[in-house]
mmCIF file of C-alpha atoms in Angstrom:
data_model
loop_
_atom_site.group_PDB
_atom_site.id
_atom_site.type_symbol
_atom_site.label_atom_id
_atom_site.label_comp_id
_atom_site.label_asym_id
_atom_site.label_seq_id
_atom_site.Cartn_x
_atom_site.Cartn_y
_atom_site.Cartn_z
ATOM 1 C CA MET A 869 28.673 16.731 -32.558
ATOM 2 C CA SER A 870 25.585 17.747 -30.627
ATOM 3 C CA THR A 871 23.061 20.350 -31.712
ATOM 4 C CA ASP A 872 24.509 22.746 -29.133
ATOM 5 C CA ASP A 873 28.028 22.225 -30.537
ATOM 6 C CA ARG A 874 26.828 22.991 -34.047
ATOM 7 C CA ALA A 875 25.126 26.178 -32.858
ATOM 8 C CA ALA A 876 28.369 27.349 -31.251
ATOM 9 C CA VAL A 877 30.699 26.923 -34.202
ATOM 10 C CA GLY A 878 32.407 30.220 -35.077
ATOM 11 C CA ARG A 879 30.293 32.339 -32.764
ATOM 12 C CA PRO A 880 31.994 33.386 -29.504
ATOM 13 C CA GLY A 881 29.675 32.981 -26.542
ATOM 14 C CA ALA A 882 27.104 31.233 -28.675
ATOM 15 C CA TYR A 883 27.635 27.897 -26.911
ATOM 16 C CA ALA A 884 26.853 29.308 -23.472
ATOM 17 C CA LYS A 885 23.856 31.133 -24.907
ATOM 18 C CA GLY A 886 22.678 27.953 -26.595
ATOM 19 C CA VAL A 887 22.949 26.019 -23.327
ATOM 20 C CA ALA A 888 21.041 28.719 -21.454
ATOM 21 C CA ARG A 889 18.339 28.849 -24.121
ATOM 22 C CA ARG A 890 18.026 25.083 -24.096
ATOM 23 C CA ARG A 891 17.573 25.185 -20.316
ATOM 24 C CA GLU A 892 14.893 27.886 -20.647
ATOM 25 C CA ILE A 893 13.034 25.739 -23.156
ATOM 26 C CA LEU A 894 13.183 22.723 -20.835
ATOM 27 C CA ASP A 895 11.965 24.758 -17.834
ATOM 28 C CA ARG A 896 9.018 25.984 -19.868
ATOM 29 C CA ALA A 897 8.358 22.555 -21.391
ATOM 30 C CA ILE A 898 8.070 21.028 -17.906
ATOM 31 C CA GLU A 899 5.396 23.622 -17.070
ATOM 32 C CA VAL A 900 3.566 22.931 -20.333
ATOM 33 C CA PHE A 901 3.444 19.190 -19.619
ATOM 34 C CA GLN A 902 2.363 19.767 -16.017
ATOM 35 C CA GLU A 903 -0.466 22.030 -17.226
ATOM 36 C CA ARG A 904 -1.630 19.963 -20.182
ATOM 37 C CA GLY A 905 -0.388 16.441 -19.668
ATOM 38 C CA LEU A 906 1.534 14.618 -22.354
ATOM 39 C CA GLN A 907 -1.219 13.478 -24.664
ATOM 40 C CA GLY A 908 -1.811 15.538 -27.754
ATOM 41 C CA THR A 909 1.246 17.700 -27.193
ATOM 42 C CA SER A 910 2.996 17.515 -30.559
ATOM 43 C CA LEU A 911 6.359 19.230 -30.948
ATOM 44 C CA ARG A 912 4.571 21.974 -32.888
ATOM 45 C CA ARG A 913 2.052 22.583 -30.113
ATOM 46 C CA ILE A 914 4.768 22.522 -27.467
ATOM 47 C CA ALA A 915 6.655 25.183 -29.478
ATOM 48 C CA GLU A 916 3.519 27.339 -29.582
ATOM 49 C CA ALA A 917 2.945 26.980 -25.852
ATOM 50 C CA ILE A 918 6.591 27.766 -25.046
ATOM 51 C CA GLY A 919 6.502 30.719 -27.404
ATOM 52 C CA VAL A 920 9.281 29.653 -29.783
ATOM 53 C CA SER A 921 9.035 28.722 -33.436
ATOM 54 C CA HIS A 922 8.737 25.088 -34.408
ATOM 55 C CA ALA A 923 12.066 25.480 -36.272
ATOM 56 C CA ALA A 924 13.761 26.912 -33.165
ATOM 57 C CA LEU A 925 12.557 23.962 -31.067
ATOM 58 C CA LEU A 926 13.820 21.555 -33.738
ATOM 59 C CA HIS A 927 17.212 23.267 -33.487
ATOM 60 C CA TYR A 928 17.550 21.936 -29.939
ATOM 61 C CA PHE A 929 15.548 18.697 -30.148
ATOM 62 C CA GLU A 930 15.243 16.536 -33.217
ATOM 63 C CA SER A 931 12.007 14.877 -32.162
ATOM 64 C CA ARG A 932 9.270 14.965 -29.543
ATOM 65 C CA GLU A 933 10.881 11.923 -27.923
ATOM 66 C CA GLN A 934 14.245 13.717 -27.639
ATOM 67 C CA LEU A 935 12.558 16.722 -26.053
ATOM 68 C CA LEU A 936 10.644 14.513 -23.595
ATOM 69 C CA VAL A 937 13.778 12.578 -22.603
ATOM 70 C CA ALA A 938 15.610 15.909 -22.111
ATOM 71 C CA VAL A 939 12.718 17.217 -19.997
ATOM 72 C CA TYR A 940 12.917 14.063 -17.884
ATOM 73 C CA GLU A 941 16.707 14.369 -17.444
ATOM 74 C CA HIS A 942 16.312 18.041 -16.560
ATOM 75 C CA ALA A 943 13.597 17.335 -13.965
ATOM 76 C CA GLU A 944 15.647 14.482 -12.523
ATOM 77 C CA ALA A 945 18.740 16.717 -12.246
ATOM 78 C CA GLN A 946 16.645 19.356 -10.457
ATOM 79 C CA ARG A 947 15.376 16.663 -8.110
ATOM 80 C CA ASP A 948 18.919 15.424 -7.404
ATOM 81 C CA ALA A 949 20.129 18.984 -6.772
ATOM 82 C CA ARG A 950 17.844 19.276 -3.717
ATOM 83 C CA ASP A 951 19.737 19.602 -0.490
ATOM 84 C CA ARG A 952 18.963 16.299 1.157
ATOM 85 C CA PRO A 953 21.036 14.276 3.592
ATOM 86 C CA PRO A 954 22.624 11.340 1.743
ATOM 87 C CA SER A 955 21.198 7.887 2.381
ATOM 88 C CA ALA A 956 23.520 5.255 3.717
ATOM 89 C CA THR A 957 21.775 2.202 2.269
ATOM 90 C CA ALA A 958 20.621 0.986 -1.124
ATOM 91 C CA VAL A 959 17.013 0.755 0.073
ATOM 92 C CA GLY A 960 17.308 4.265 1.530
ATOM 93 C CA VAL A 961 18.630 5.660 -1.762
ATOM 94 C CA MET A 962 15.811 4.054 -3.797
ATOM 95 C CA THR A 963 13.109 5.082 -1.324
ATOM 96 C CA ARG A 964 14.352 8.667 -1.226
ATOM 97 C CA ALA A 965 14.466 8.897 -5.024
ATOM 98 C CA ALA A 966 10.933 7.474 -5.321
ATOM 99 C CA VAL A 967 9.504 9.874 -2.728
ATOM 100 C CA ASP A 968 11.284 12.811 -4.379
ATOM 101 C CA ASN A 969 9.917 11.745 -7.795
ATOM 102 C CA ALA A 970 6.427 11.520 -6.389
ATOM 103 C CA GLU A 971 6.666 15.126 -5.193
ATOM 104 C CA VAL A 972 7.346 16.524 -8.688
ATOM 105 C CA PRO A 973 3.954 16.824 -10.429
ATOM 106 C CA GLY A 974 3.916 14.870 -13.665
ATOM 107 C CA LEU A 975 7.333 13.263 -13.251
ATOM 108 C CA VAL A 976 6.140 9.687 -12.641
ATOM 109 C CA GLU A 977 3.711 10.017 -15.570
ATOM 110 C CA LEU A 978 6.509 11.315 -17.810
ATOM 111 C CA TYR A 979 8.893 8.544 -16.727
ATOM 112 C CA SER A 980 6.264 5.839 -17.282
ATOM 113 C CA THR A 981 5.326 7.201 -20.704
ATOM 114 C CA LEU A 982 8.954 7.444 -21.809
ATOM 115 C CA VAL A 983 9.838 3.966 -20.564
ATOM 116 C CA ALA A 984 6.768 2.476 -22.296
ATOM 117 C CA GLY A 985 7.705 4.355 -25.472
ATOM 118 C CA ALA A 986 11.275 3.075 -25.219
ATOM 119 C CA LEU A 987 9.985 -0.507 -25.436
ATOM 120 C CA GLU A 988 8.429 0.223 -28.833
ATOM 121 C CA ALA A 989 10.153 -0.483 -32.132
ATOM 122 C CA GLY A 990 11.516 2.689 -33.699
ATOM 123 C CA SER A 991 12.212 4.397 -30.384
ATOM 124 C CA GLU A 992 16.004 4.283 -30.677
ATOM 125 C CA HIS A 993 16.741 7.430 -28.665
ATOM 126 C CA GLY A 994 14.501 6.478 -25.745
ATOM 127 C CA LYS A 995 15.602 2.837 -25.870
ATOM 128 C CA ALA A 996 19.297 3.804 -25.694
ATOM 129 C CA PHE A 997 18.659 6.347 -22.946
ATOM 130 C CA PHE A 998 16.654 4.057 -20.659
ATOM 131 C CA THR A 999 18.763 0.960 -21.303
ATOM 132 C CA ALA A 1000 21.833 2.963 -20.220
ATOM 133 C CA ARG A 1001 19.981 4.558 -17.324
ATOM 134 C CA PHE A 1002 18.711 1.239 -15.921
ATOM 135 C CA GLU A 1003 22.198 -0.236 -16.298
ATOM 136 C CA ARG A 1004 23.806 2.691 -14.463
ATOM 137 C CA VAL A 1005 21.248 2.700 -11.634
ATOM 138 C CA ARG A 1006 21.491 -1.094 -11.209
ATOM 139 C CA ALA A 1007 25.321 -0.947 -11.213
ATOM 140 C CA GLN A 1008 25.374 1.771 -8.549
ATOM 141 C CA LEU A 1009 22.903 -0.118 -6.348
ATOM 142 C CA THR A 1010 24.728 -3.416 -6.905
ATOM 143 C CA GLN A 1011 27.986 -1.870 -5.660
ATOM 144 C CA ARG A 1012 26.250 -0.396 -2.638
ATOM 145 C CA LEU A 1013 24.518 -3.707 -1.860
ATOM 146 C CA ARG A 1014 27.795 -5.618 -2.214
ATOM 147 C CA ASP A 1015 29.368 -3.280 0.322
ATOM 148 C CA GLU A 1016 26.406 -3.826 2.645
ATOM 149 C CA GLN A 1017 26.665 -7.590 2.164
ATOM 150 C CA SER A 1018 30.394 -7.437 3.010
ATOM 151 C CA ALA A 1019 29.592 -5.344 6.083
ATOM 152 C CA GLY A 1020 26.995 -7.936 7.107
ATOM 153 C CA THR A 1021 24.066 -5.484 7.029
ATOM 154 C CA VAL A 1022 22.360 -7.018 3.949
ATOM 155 C CA ARG A 1023 21.632 -10.724 3.438
ATOM 156 C CA ASP A 1024 24.030 -12.433 1.036
ATOM 157 C CA ASP A 1025 21.906 -15.449 0.050
ATOM 158 C CA VAL A 1026 20.607 -13.523 -3.009
ATOM 159 C CA PRO A 1027 23.172 -12.001 -5.409
ATOM 160 C CA ALA A 1028 23.532 -8.217 -5.167
ATOM 161 C CA GLU A 1029 22.753 -7.873 -8.913
ATOM 162 C CA GLN A 1030 19.361 -9.532 -8.415
ATOM 163 C CA LEU A 1031 18.584 -7.445 -5.351
ATOM 164 C CA ALA A 1032 19.488 -4.277 -7.277
ATOM 165 C CA ALA A 1033 17.194 -5.169 -10.199
ATOM 166 C CA LEU A 1034 14.377 -5.978 -7.750
ATOM 167 C CA LEU A 1035 14.806 -2.678 -5.858
ATOM 168 C CA VAL A 1036 14.646 -0.646 -9.076
ATOM 169 C CA ALA A 1037 11.649 -2.651 -10.278
ATOM 170 C CA ALA A 1038 9.792 -2.349 -6.964
ATOM 171 C CA SER A 1039 10.395 1.395 -6.876
ATOM 172 C CA ASP A 1040 9.228 1.957 -10.477
ATOM 173 C CA GLY A 1041 6.198 -0.278 -10.107
ATOM 174 C CA LEU A 1042 5.116 1.080 -6.746
ATOM 175 C CA GLN A 1043 5.192 4.698 -7.913
ATOM 176 C CA ILE A 1044 2.627 3.740 -10.554
ATOM 177 C CA GLN A 1045 0.394 1.885 -8.086
ATOM 178 C CA TRP A 1046 0.616 4.865 -5.720
ATOM 179 C CA LEU A 1047 -0.430 7.315 -8.465
ATOM 180 C CA LEU A 1048 -3.522 5.215 -9.209
ATOM 181 C CA GLU A 1049 -4.235 4.429 -5.542
ATOM 182 C CA PRO A 1050 -2.808 7.103 -3.215
ATOM 183 C CA SER A 1051 -3.716 5.083 -0.120
ATOM 184 C CA ILE A 1052 -0.699 2.917 -0.950
ATOM 185 C CA GLU A 1053 2.005 4.222 1.327
ATOM 186 C CA LEU A 1054 4.898 4.673 -1.072
ATOM 187 C CA GLU A 1055 7.620 5.486 1.445
ATOM 188 C CA ARG A 1056 6.596 2.974 4.097
ATOM 189 C CA THR A 1057 6.107 0.155 1.595
ATOM 190 C CA LEU A 1058 9.471 0.735 -0.107
ATOM 191 C CA ALA A 1059 11.187 1.130 3.262
ATOM 192 C CA SER A 1060 9.873 -2.318 4.256
ATOM 193 C CA LEU A 1061 12.294 -3.736 1.689
ATOM 194 C CA SER A 1062 15.008 -3.063 4.277
ATOM 195 C CA VAL A 1063 13.302 -5.659 6.510
ATOM 196 C CA LEU A 1064 13.344 -8.200 3.659
ATOM 197 C CA LEU A 1065 17.027 -7.514 2.984
ATOM 198 C CA ARG A 1066 18.162 -7.942 6.600
ATOM 199 C CA PRO A 1067 20.518 -10.883 7.116
ATOM 200 C CA ALA A 1068 18.618 -13.906 8.404
ATOM 201 C CA MET B 1090 -25.824 -1.292 -21.416
ATOM 202 C CA SER B 1091 -22.707 -2.279 -23.308
ATOM 203 C CA THR B 1092 -22.157 -1.827 -27.019
ATOM 204 C CA ASP B 1093 -22.710 -5.555 -27.479
ATOM 205 C CA ASP B 1094 -26.031 -5.351 -25.634
ATOM 206 C CA ARG B 1095 -27.196 -2.494 -27.840
ATOM 207 C CA ALA B 1096 -26.292 -4.436 -30.945
ATOM 208 C CA ALA B 1097 -28.361 -7.364 -29.739
ATOM 209 C CA VAL B 1098 -31.616 -5.554 -28.993
ATOM 210 C CA GLY B 1099 -34.497 -7.087 -30.924
ATOM 211 C CA ARG B 1100 -32.345 -9.316 -33.099
ATOM 212 C CA PRO B 1101 -32.318 -12.994 -32.101
ATOM 213 C CA GLY B 1102 -28.814 -14.425 -32.187
ATOM 214 C CA ALA B 1103 -27.306 -10.995 -32.752
ATOM 215 C CA TYR B 1104 -25.751 -10.917 -29.302
ATOM 216 C CA ALA B 1105 -23.772 -14.129 -29.873
ATOM 217 C CA LYS B 1106 -22.772 -12.910 -33.315
ATOM 218 C CA GLY B 1107 -21.680 -9.566 -31.848
ATOM 219 C CA VAL B 1108 -19.550 -11.319 -29.239
ATOM 220 C CA ALA B 1109 -17.957 -13.536 -31.877
ATOM 221 C CA ARG B 1110 -17.287 -10.577 -34.161
ATOM 222 C CA ARG B 1111 -15.785 -8.616 -31.289
ATOM 223 C CA ARG B 1112 -13.480 -11.543 -30.535
ATOM 224 C CA GLU B 1113 -12.445 -11.760 -34.202
ATOM 225 C CA ILE B 1114 -11.592 -8.063 -34.176
ATOM 226 C CA LEU B 1115 -9.510 -8.473 -31.013
ATOM 227 C CA ASP B 1116 -7.650 -11.481 -32.428
ATOM 228 C CA ARG B 1117 -6.799 -9.510 -35.540
ATOM 229 C CA ALA B 1118 -5.963 -6.355 -33.570
ATOM 230 C CA ILE B 1119 -3.398 -8.296 -31.517
ATOM 231 C CA GLU B 1120 -1.728 -9.386 -34.753
ATOM 232 C CA VAL B 1121 -1.772 -5.814 -36.082
ATOM 233 C CA PHE B 1122 -0.079 -4.479 -32.945
ATOM 234 C CA GLN B 1123 2.465 -7.289 -32.950
ATOM 235 C CA GLU B 1124 3.302 -6.539 -36.601
ATOM 236 C CA ARG B 1125 3.350 -2.748 -36.412
ATOM 237 C CA GLY B 1126 3.808 -1.805 -32.777
ATOM 238 C CA LEU B 1127 1.491 0.639 -31.059
ATOM 239 C CA GLN B 1128 2.809 3.952 -32.262
ATOM 240 C CA GLY B 1129 0.992 5.619 -35.116
ATOM 241 C CA THR B 1130 -1.815 3.060 -35.066
ATOM 242 C CA SER B 1131 -4.907 5.273 -34.969
ATOM 243 C CA LEU B 1132 -8.306 3.624 -34.669
ATOM 244 C CA ARG B 1133 -8.827 4.397 -38.367
ATOM 245 C CA ARG B 1134 -5.591 2.686 -39.387
ATOM 246 C CA ILE B 1135 -6.331 -0.301 -37.162
ATOM 247 C CA ALA B 1136 -9.739 -0.627 -38.874
ATOM 248 C CA GLU B 1137 -8.030 -0.584 -42.291
ATOM 249 C CA ALA B 1138 -5.506 -3.221 -41.210
ATOM 250 C CA ILE B 1139 -8.201 -5.436 -39.709
ATOM 251 C CA GLY B 1140 -10.350 -5.020 -42.791
ATOM 252 C CA VAL B 1141 -13.426 -3.480 -41.173
ATOM 253 C CA SER B 1142 -14.847 -0.001 -41.603
ATOM 254 C CA HIS B 1143 -13.933 2.683 -39.114
ATOM 255 C CA ALA B 1144 -17.651 2.900 -38.216
ATOM 256 C CA ALA B 1145 -17.813 -0.863 -37.573
ATOM 257 C CA LEU B 1146 -14.798 -0.678 -35.262
ATOM 258 C CA LEU B 1147 -16.403 2.259 -33.412
ATOM 259 C CA HIS B 1148 -19.507 0.088 -32.938
ATOM 260 C CA TYR B 1149 -17.449 -2.214 -30.700
ATOM 261 C CA PHE B 1150 -14.921 0.225 -29.193
ATOM 262 C CA GLU B 1151 -15.608 3.872 -28.508
ATOM 263 C CA SER B 1152 -11.961 4.910 -28.551
ATOM 264 C CA ARG B 1153 -8.462 3.675 -29.327
ATOM 265 C CA GLU B 1154 -7.885 3.373 -25.572
ATOM 266 C CA GLN B 1155 -10.950 1.149 -25.168
ATOM 267 C CA LEU B 1156 -9.781 -1.073 -28.003
ATOM 268 C CA LEU B 1157 -6.272 -1.311 -26.548
ATOM 269 C CA VAL B 1158 -7.573 -2.169 -23.079
ATOM 270 C CA ALA B 1159 -9.837 -4.833 -24.629
ATOM 271 C CA VAL B 1160 -6.876 -6.239 -26.596
ATOM 272 C CA TYR B 1161 -4.899 -6.416 -23.364
ATOM 273 C CA GLU B 1162 -7.739 -8.160 -21.499
ATOM 274 C CA HIS B 1163 -8.154 -10.578 -24.400
ATOM 275 C CA ALA B 1164 -4.435 -11.411 -24.513
ATOM 276 C CA GLU B 1165 -4.350 -11.825 -20.745
ATOM 277 C CA ALA B 1166 -7.355 -14.167 -20.839
ATOM 278 C CA GLN B 1167 -5.631 -16.239 -23.546
ATOM 279 C CA ARG B 1168 -2.516 -16.341 -21.380
ATOM 280 C CA ASP B 1169 -4.515 -17.462 -18.324
ATOM 281 C CA ALA B 1170 -6.275 -20.151 -20.375
ATOM 282 C CA ARG B 1171 -2.995 -21.988 -20.943
ATOM 283 C CA ASP B 1172 -2.861 -25.352 -19.314
ATOM 284 C CA ARG B 1173 -0.323 -24.743 -16.592
ATOM 285 C CA PRO B 1174 0.000 -26.386 -13.185
ATOM 286 C CA PRO B 1175 -1.286 -23.982 -10.513
ATOM 287 C CA SER B 1176 1.287 -22.299 -8.308
ATOM 288 C CA ALA B 1177 1.006 -22.809 -4.583
ATOM 289 C CA THR B 1178 2.646 -19.558 -3.473
ATOM 290 C CA ALA B 1179 2.153 -15.832 -4.064
ATOM 291 C CA VAL B 1180 5.684 -15.505 -5.438
ATOM 292 C CA GLY B 1181 5.073 -18.503 -7.685
ATOM 293 C CA VAL B 1182 1.847 -17.004 -9.048
ATOM 294 C CA MET B 1183 3.511 -13.660 -9.808
ATOM 295 C CA THR B 1184 6.586 -15.257 -11.353
ATOM 296 C CA ARG B 1185 4.490 -17.529 -13.553
ATOM 297 C CA ALA B 1186 2.327 -14.624 -14.756
ATOM 298 C CA ALA B 1187 5.420 -12.534 -15.551
ATOM 299 C CA VAL B 1188 7.107 -15.340 -17.482
ATOM 300 C CA ASP B 1189 3.877 -16.064 -19.364
ATOM 301 C CA ASN B 1190 3.504 -12.346 -20.212
ATOM 302 C CA ALA B 1191 7.054 -12.219 -21.472
ATOM 303 C CA GLU B 1192 6.307 -15.064 -23.882
ATOM 304 C CA VAL B 1193 3.479 -13.191 -25.641
ATOM 305 C CA PRO B 1194 5.123 -10.828 -28.162
ATOM 306 C CA GLY B 1195 4.108 -7.230 -27.544
ATOM 307 C CA LEU B 1196 2.157 -7.893 -24.349
ATOM 308 C CA VAL B 1197 4.594 -6.208 -21.924
ATOM 309 C CA GLU B 1198 4.861 -3.225 -24.294
ATOM 310 C CA LEU B 1199 1.059 -2.997 -24.511
ATOM 311 C CA TYR B 1200 0.660 -3.262 -20.733
ATOM 312 C CA SER B 1201 3.328 -0.604 -20.108
ATOM 313 C CA THR B 1202 1.810 1.766 -22.671
ATOM 314 C CA LEU B 1203 -1.692 1.336 -21.270
ATOM 315 C CA VAL B 1204 -0.591 1.792 -17.653
ATOM 316 C CA ALA B 1205 1.402 4.926 -18.580
ATOM 317 C CA GLY B 1206 -1.610 6.230 -20.498
ATOM 318 C CA ALA B 1207 -3.868 5.499 -17.518
ATOM 319 C CA LEU B 1208 -1.798 7.874 -15.376
ATOM 320 C CA GLU B 1209 -2.590 10.746 -17.744
ATOM 321 C CA ALA B 1210 -5.429 13.196 -17.210
ATOM 322 C CA GLY B 1211 -8.386 12.417 -19.472
ATOM 323 C CA SER B 1212 -7.741 8.671 -19.549
ATOM 324 C CA GLU B 1213 -10.828 7.731 -17.538
ATOM 325 C CA HIS B 1214 -11.394 4.294 -19.107
ATOM 326 C CA GLY B 1215 -7.781 3.165 -18.675
ATOM 327 C CA LYS B 1216 -7.507 4.708 -15.219
ATOM 328 C CA ALA B 1217 -10.632 2.891 -14.011
ATOM 329 C CA PHE B 1218 -9.536 -0.385 -15.592
ATOM 330 C CA PHE B 1219 -6.003 -0.424 -14.164
ATOM 331 C CA THR B 1220 -6.980 0.955 -10.756
ATOM 332 C CA ALA B 1221 -9.489 -1.916 -10.436
ATOM 333 C CA ARG B 1222 -7.034 -4.412 -11.871
ATOM 334 C CA PHE B 1223 -4.209 -3.483 -9.473
ATOM 335 C CA GLU B 1224 -6.658 -3.581 -6.559
ATOM 336 C CA ARG B 1225 -7.907 -7.040 -7.551
ATOM 337 C CA VAL B 1226 -4.418 -8.484 -8.085
ATOM 338 C CA ARG B 1227 -3.140 -7.007 -4.815
ATOM 339 C CA ALA B 1228 -6.196 -8.319 -2.910
ATOM 340 C CA GLN B 1229 -5.734 -11.847 -4.310
ATOM 341 C CA LEU B 1230 -2.033 -11.871 -3.466
ATOM 342 C CA THR B 1231 -2.660 -10.367 -0.018
ATOM 343 C CA GLN B 1232 -5.077 -13.192 0.797
ATOM 344 C CA ARG B 1233 -2.610 -15.786 -0.438
ATOM 345 C CA LEU B 1234 0.254 -14.191 1.517
ATOM 346 C CA ARG B 1235 -1.863 -14.041 4.694
ATOM 347 C CA ASP B 1236 -2.542 -17.749 4.354
ATOM 348 C CA GLU B 1237 1.184 -18.359 3.894
ATOM 349 C CA GLN B 1238 1.964 -16.180 6.913
ATOM 350 C CA SER B 1239 -0.552 -18.171 8.996
ATOM 351 C CA ALA B 1240 1.008 -21.397 7.765
ATOM 352 C CA GLY B 1241 4.433 -20.070 8.768
ATOM 353 C CA THR B 1242 5.866 -20.274 5.244
ATOM 354 C CA VAL B 1243 6.095 -16.488 4.684
ATOM 355 C CA ARG B 1244 7.604 -13.983 7.145
ATOM 356 C CA ASP B 1245 5.030 -11.981 9.100
ATOM 357 C CA ASP B 1246 7.161 -9.006 10.116
ATOM 358 C CA VAL B 1247 5.953 -7.095 7.027
ATOM 359 C CA PRO B 1248 2.162 -6.765 6.470
ATOM 360 C CA ALA B 1249 0.765 -8.966 3.689
ATOM 361 C CA GLU B 1250 -0.711 -5.859 1.941
ATOM 362 C CA GLN B 1251 2.756 -4.340 1.629
ATOM 363 C CA LEU B 1252 4.295 -7.595 0.425
ATOM 364 C CA ALA B 1253 1.538 -7.915 -2.197
ATOM 365 C CA ALA B 1254 2.091 -4.366 -3.516
ATOM 366 C CA LEU B 1255 5.850 -5.021 -3.641
ATOM 367 C CA LEU B 1256 5.416 -8.321 -5.532
ATOM 368 C CA VAL B 1257 3.186 -6.700 -8.163
ATOM 369 C CA ALA B 1258 5.569 -3.745 -8.471
ATOM 370 C CA ALA B 1259 8.665 -5.931 -8.743
ATOM 371 C CA SER B 1260 7.019 -8.075 -11.406
ATOM 372 C CA ASP B 1261 5.854 -5.095 -13.486
ATOM 373 C CA GLY B 1262 9.164 -3.266 -13.192
ATOM 374 C CA LEU B 1263 11.315 -6.288 -13.889
ATOM 375 C CA GLN B 1264 9.471 -7.194 -17.078
ATOM 376 C CA ILE B 1265 10.400 -3.750 -18.424
ATOM 377 C CA GLN B 1266 14.060 -4.078 -17.408
ATOM 378 C CA TRP B 1267 14.160 -7.528 -18.995
ATOM 379 C CA LEU B 1268 12.740 -6.211 -22.306
ATOM 380 C CA LEU B 1269 15.457 -3.556 -22.464
ATOM 381 C CA GLU B 1270 18.185 -5.868 -21.156
ATOM 382 C CA PRO B 1271 17.422 -9.527 -21.872
ATOM 383 C CA SER B 1272 20.440 -10.707 -19.851
ATOM 384 C CA ILE B 1273 18.338 -9.949 -16.776
ATOM 385 C CA GLU B 1274 16.964 -13.311 -15.772
ATOM 386 C CA LEU B 1275 13.294 -12.570 -15.286
ATOM 387 C CA GLU B 1276 12.226 -15.886 -13.785
ATOM 388 C CA ARG B 1277 15.259 -16.415 -11.546
ATOM 389 C CA THR B 1278 15.248 -12.839 -10.269
ATOM 390 C CA LEU B 1279 11.523 -12.883 -9.447
ATOM 391 C CA ALA B 1280 11.815 -16.334 -7.902
ATOM 392 C CA SER B 1281 14.510 -14.993 -5.552
ATOM 393 C CA LEU B 1282 11.724 -13.014 -3.872
ATOM 394 C CA SER B 1283 10.743 -16.309 -2.258
ATOM 395 C CA VAL B 1284 14.100 -16.266 -0.435
ATOM 396 C CA LEU B 1285 13.404 -12.719 0.809
ATOM 397 C CA LEU B 1286 9.939 -13.734 2.016
ATOM 398 C CA ARG B 1287 11.084 -16.780 3.982
ATOM 399 C CA PRO B 1288 10.486 -16.501 7.725
ATOM 400 C CA ALA B 1289 13.668 -15.376 9.521
#
């Protein structure tokens, strides 16, 4: 049973209100992180900045990590909801997602911080979230690459699973390099992967 | 003038002693991070665990970030000092470094945490360190890839600069995926980049 489910028990309409309130908190939390960065923003200080009580924030998120992961999911969902023409290829999908990420202030920083945190002992929520997320993204790309290999548009001398892992890795790593060195052309460099994946 | 230089002024032999003491602190700090992880390890708590005073630790490192970056540099230098046959290719160099990183407990976590921290506002030391580090690694790989392109062993339809940025990104990103999902074959997947870089 999630926190939202608990809040809804026995109160008609409370679930929808809880969901809406949670969304409001996430919208405001994104702004707080964009204004202040992530460092030094304890759950208590985030509550102050959002204008809710610490207890109210804890009602929706059990820990700072849970709030941050929810903020990331929320920002990613907003990014995916943009009206963009679908990409036909695995490289196109990854490149588009990376460029869209790069356009949301603070999103690459948040992602990098959460992923690094997920590697740490004791970060069970983040570890579970990112392990599942990487698996899902790799599986989707693997399927797409397999289709492209069958259609003869992607080389088949490297297994699709390995290509998928490399595409995700290249995209994650290049967003970081681009943030530190903006002269790195994120879109063009990622798009050049399509040259490397062409059948020989 | 570095902290070590200041310590050495007017005291014969103090510089060498300062360097040795700094190295001792770094050796012990690596153990502390490997035992406890990075979270919740303030500079004060690290000093306690190492068995030096907080003031003594501050003599060598002005901030937790500076200590962490120094620990990373120290661990990387130890890694590079291993007696390993040199790799002839850019992909070989990157793959070897990634596999060596993966064998040092806590090193990928430390690297990921420091890089994520370097993206944050206010992280001037980390930002300068990793911006310079990425630039140096990319420049070395670019030179190597250009030589391979001239020799006809690496495709030349993608600029060497872009290939270098992609190799670094793929290596960084894949180490993280491998930590969360050890069934990902780090060495084999990175080595498959050599297939992608073969001339058509």
